[in-house]
């Protein structure tokens, strides 16, 4: 199971997140200041870093910048304030994702799964599947075509990309922000309604048309394509 490093000076928050992650089966290490966090983040066996921004020693932004000089380990930034400058700085320094405290633990867990998943896919040799399947639904990456039970579907570019992203991250609850970032390349300031609109288009073209239930809503989080049982 993946090892997650929590860099957070607020002991209560660090402890709470640690317990939740351990409950999910992750291994957890904690650093309470920026310098220790940087040192631990550069260890080979750390798979993901949860990095607070306001830290004693070195700020989270600076830790992120220095980690990125040596490592592509996934980094999710945490901050107490909903500060646009911090968000931009964190993402500019190469953070993978961003969460504002207080956050719902389910959302954090979902983002951790996505970041780990995306990182695993980028590793050399991981390869990209050319055919993504879900039941009768088949998406061919090479030909950019989608079939349901042999019938070809006519999807717009964005519908196709959204479907591909959902299929690549099958069984992972994806937040609207993640979908926006990865499919639209919008940043966090975008209006997430566009995601709901495109999910509706896809449901009309697949679920409604073929009388199936492919794309599920995860209340309070976003969307998922889930294997049965
Ligand atoms: Ca802090």
Coordinates of C-alpha atoms and ligand atoms in Angstrom, one line a residue:
X1 CA 0.0 0.0 0.0
X2 CA 1.1 3.5 -0.7
X3 CA 3.0 5.5 1.9
X4 CA 1.8 9.1 2.5
X5 CA 3.8 11.8 4.1
X6 CA 1.8 14.5 6.0
X7 CA 3.6 17.8 6.5
X8 CA 1.5 19.7 8.9
X9 CA 2.3 21.7 12.0
X10 CA -1.1 21.6 13.5
X11 CA -1.0 18.3 15.5
X12 CA -4.7 17.9 15.7
X13 CA -5.2 18.0 11.9
X14 CA -2.2 15.8 11.3
X15 CA -3.5 13.2 13.7
X16 CA -7.0 13.3 12.3
X17 CA -5.8 12.8 8.7
X18 CA -3.3 10.2 9.8
X19 CA -6.1 8.1 11.4
X20 CA -8.3 8.4 8.3
X21 CA -5.5 7.4 6.0
X22 CA -4.5 4.5 8.1
X23 CA -8.1 3.4 8.2
X24 CA -8.0 3.3 4.4
X25 CA -4.9 1.1 4.6
X26 CA -2.2 3.7 3.7
X27 CA 1.1 3.9 5.6
X28 CA 1.6 7.3 7.1
X29 CA 4.5 9.4 8.2
X30 CA 4.3 12.9 9.7
X31 CA 6.6 15.9 9.7
X32 CA 5.7 18.9 11.8
X33 CA 7.8 21.5 10.1
X34 CA 9.0 22.5 6.6
X35 CA 12.6 21.3 6.9
X36 CA 11.8 17.9 8.3
X37 CA 9.1 17.7 5.7
X38 CA 11.5 18.4 2.8
X39 CA 14.0 15.8 4.1
X40 CA 11.3 13.1 4.4
X41 CA 9.6 14.0 1.1
X42 CA 12.8 13.2 -0.8
X43 CA 12.9 9.7 0.5
X44 CA 12.4 7.1 -2.2
X45 CA 9.6 5.2 -0.4
X46 CA 7.2 8.2 -0.1
X47 CA 4.4 7.8 -2.7
X48 CA 2.5 11.1 -2.0
X49 CA 2.9 14.2 0.1
X50 CA 0.1 16.2 1.8
X51 CA 1.8 19.6 2.3
X52 CA 0.5 22.4 4.4
X53 CA 1.4 25.9 3.2
X54 CA 1.8 27.8 6.5
X55 CA 4.6 25.9 8.2
X56 CA 7.4 26.8 10.6
X57 CA 10.9 26.4 9.1
X58 CA 10.2 26.4 5.4
X59 CA 6.9 27.3 3.9
X60 CA 5.0 24.7 2.0
X61 CA 5.5 26.6 -1.2
X62 CA 9.2 26.5 -0.7
X63 CA 9.2 22.8 0.3
X64 CA 7.2 22.1 -2.9
X65 CA 9.7 24.0 -5.0
X66 CA 12.7 22.2 -3.6
X67 CA 11.1 18.8 -3.8
X68 CA 10.3 19.4 -7.5
X69 CA 14.0 20.0 -8.2
X70 CA 14.6 16.3 -7.4
X71 CA 11.3 14.4 -7.5
X72 CA 8.0 14.0 -9.2
X73 CA 6.3 12.6 -6.1
X74 CA 2.6 13.7 -6.2
X75 CA 2.0 16.7 -3.9
X76 CA -1.4 17.9 -2.6
X77 CA -1.2 21.3 -1.0
X78 CA -3.3 22.1 2.1
X79 CA -4.1 25.5 3.4
X80 CA -6.3 27.1 6.0
X81 CA -7.0 30.2 3.9
X82 CA -8.8 30.4 0.7
X83 CA -6.1 32.5 -0.8
X84 CA -5.8 32.7 -4.6
X85 CA -2.2 33.8 -4.4
X86 CA -1.3 30.6 -2.5
X87 CA -3.2 28.4 -4.9
X88 CA -1.4 29.9 -7.9
X89 CA 2.0 29.7 -6.1
X90 CA 1.5 26.1 -5.1
X91 CA 0.4 25.0 -8.5
X92 CA 3.2 27.0 -10.2
X93 CA 5.7 25.2 -8.0
X94 CA 4.4 21.9 -9.4
X95 CA 1.9 20.8 -6.8
X96 CA -0.6 18.3 -8.3
X97 CA -3.6 19.4 -6.5
X98 CA -4.9 21.7 -3.8
X99 CA -7.3 21.6 -0.9
X100 CA -8.6 24.4 1.4
X101 CA -9.0 23.5 5.1
X102 CA -11.4 22.6 6.4
X103 CA -12.1 19.9 3.9
X104 CA -14.3 16.8 3.7
X105 CA -12.1 13.8 4.3
X106 CA -13.9 11.9 1.5
X107 CA -12.8 14.5 -0.9
X108 CA -9.2 14.4 0.2
X109 CA -9.3 10.6 -0.1
X110 CA -10.7 10.8 -3.6
X111 CA -8.0 13.3 -4.6
X112 CA -5.3 11.1 -3.1
X113 CA -6.5 8.2 -5.2
X114 CA -6.5 10.2 -8.4
X115 CA -3.0 11.7 -7.8
X116 CA -1.6 8.2 -7.0
X117 CA -3.3 6.8 -10.0
X118 CA -2.2 9.5 -12.4
X119 CA 1.4 9.2 -11.2
X120 CA 1.4 5.4 -11.7
X121 CA 0.2 5.9 -15.3
X122 CA 3.0 8.4 -16.0
X123 CA 5.7 6.1 -14.8
X124 CA 7.9 4.8 -17.6
X125 CA 6.7 1.5 -18.9
X126 CA 3.2 1.8 -17.5
X127 CA 1.8 2.3 -21.0
X128 CA -1.5 3.6 -22.0
X129 CA -4.3 1.2 -22.7
X130 CA -5.6 1.8 -26.2
X131 CA -9.0 0.3 -25.6
X132 CA -11.0 1.3 -22.5
X133 CA -14.0 -0.9 -21.8
X134 CA -16.9 -0.8 -19.4
X135 CA -19.5 -3.5 -20.0
X136 CA -20.8 -2.9 -23.6
X137 CA -19.1 0.5 -23.8
X138 CA -15.8 0.6 -25.6
X139 CA -13.6 3.6 -26.2
X140 CA -10.8 3.3 -28.7
X141 CA -8.0 5.8 -27.9
X142 CA -6.2 5.3 -31.2
X143 CA -9.2 5.9 -33.5
X144 CA -10.9 8.3 -31.0
X145 CA -14.1 6.3 -31.4
X146 CA -16.7 5.1 -28.9
X147 CA -19.0 2.2 -29.4
X148 CA -21.9 0.8 -27.3
X149 CA -22.7 -2.8 -28.0
X150 CA -21.3 -2.3 -31.5
X151 CA -23.2 0.9 -32.3
X152 CA -20.9 3.9 -32.9
X153 CA -21.6 6.9 -30.8
X154 CA -21.2 10.5 -32.0
X155 CA -19.5 12.5 -29.2
X156 CA -18.1 16.0 -29.3
X157 CA -14.4 16.4 -28.4
X158 CA -15.1 17.4 -24.8
X159 CA -17.7 14.6 -24.3
X160 CA -15.1 12.1 -25.6
X161 CA -12.3 13.5 -23.4
X162 CA -14.6 13.5 -20.3
X163 CA -15.6 9.9 -21.0
X164 CA -12.0 8.9 -21.5
X165 CA -11.0 10.5 -18.2
X166 CA -13.8 8.8 -16.3
X167 CA -12.9 5.4 -17.9
X168 CA -9.2 5.8 -17.2
X169 CA -10.0 6.5 -13.5
X170 CA -12.7 3.8 -13.2
X171 CA -13.9 3.1 -9.7
X172 CA -12.5 6.4 -8.4
X173 CA -14.9 9.1 -7.3
X174 CA -13.8 12.2 -9.2
X175 CA -14.6 15.7 -8.0
X176 CA -15.9 18.4 -10.4
X177 CA -12.7 20.3 -9.8
X178 CA -10.6 17.3 -10.9
X179 CA -12.6 16.8 -14.0
X180 CA -12.4 20.6 -14.8
X181 CA -8.6 20.6 -14.3
X182 CA -7.9 17.4 -16.2
X183 CA -10.4 17.6 -19.0
X184 CA -10.8 21.3 -19.5
X185 CA -7.5 22.5 -18.2
X186 CA -9.3 25.1 -16.3
X187 CA -7.9 26.0 -12.9
X188 CA -9.8 26.2 -9.7
X189 CA -11.4 29.5 -10.4
X190 CA -13.6 28.0 -13.1
X191 CA -17.3 27.4 -12.7
X192 CA -17.8 23.7 -12.1
X193 CA -21.4 23.7 -13.6
X194 CA -19.9 23.0 -17.0
X195 CA -19.0 19.5 -15.7
X196 CA -22.6 18.8 -14.8
X197 CA -23.7 20.0 -18.2
X198 CA -21.3 17.6 -20.0
X199 CA -22.2 14.7 -17.7
X200 CA -25.8 15.3 -18.7
X201 CA -24.9 15.2 -22.4
X202 CA -23.0 11.9 -22.0
X203 CA -25.9 10.4 -20.0
X204 CA -28.3 11.4 -22.8
X205 CA -26.1 9.8 -25.4
X206 CA -25.2 6.6 -23.5
X207 CA -27.3 5.9 -20.4
X208 CA -30.7 7.2 -21.7
X209 CA -30.2 5.9 -25.2
X210 CA -29.3 2.4 -24.2
X211 CA -31.3 2.2 -21.0
X212 CA -28.2 1.6 -18.9
X213 CA -26.6 3.3 -15.9
X214 CA -22.9 3.9 -16.6
X215 CA -22.1 7.2 -15.0
X216 CA -23.0 7.5 -11.3
X217 CA -23.3 10.6 -9.1
X218 CA -21.3 10.5 -5.9
X219 CA -23.2 12.9 -3.6
X220 CA -21.0 15.6 -2.2
X221 CA -18.1 14.6 -4.4
X222 CA -18.8 14.3 -8.1
X223 CA -18.9 11.4 -10.6
X224 CA -17.7 7.8 -11.1
X225 CA -17.9 5.0 -13.5
X226 CA -18.0 2.0 -11.3
X227 CA -17.7 -1.8 -12.0
X228 CA -20.6 -3.8 -10.8
X229 CA -20.5 -5.7 -7.5
Ligands
LIG1 CA1 0.0 25.2 9.3

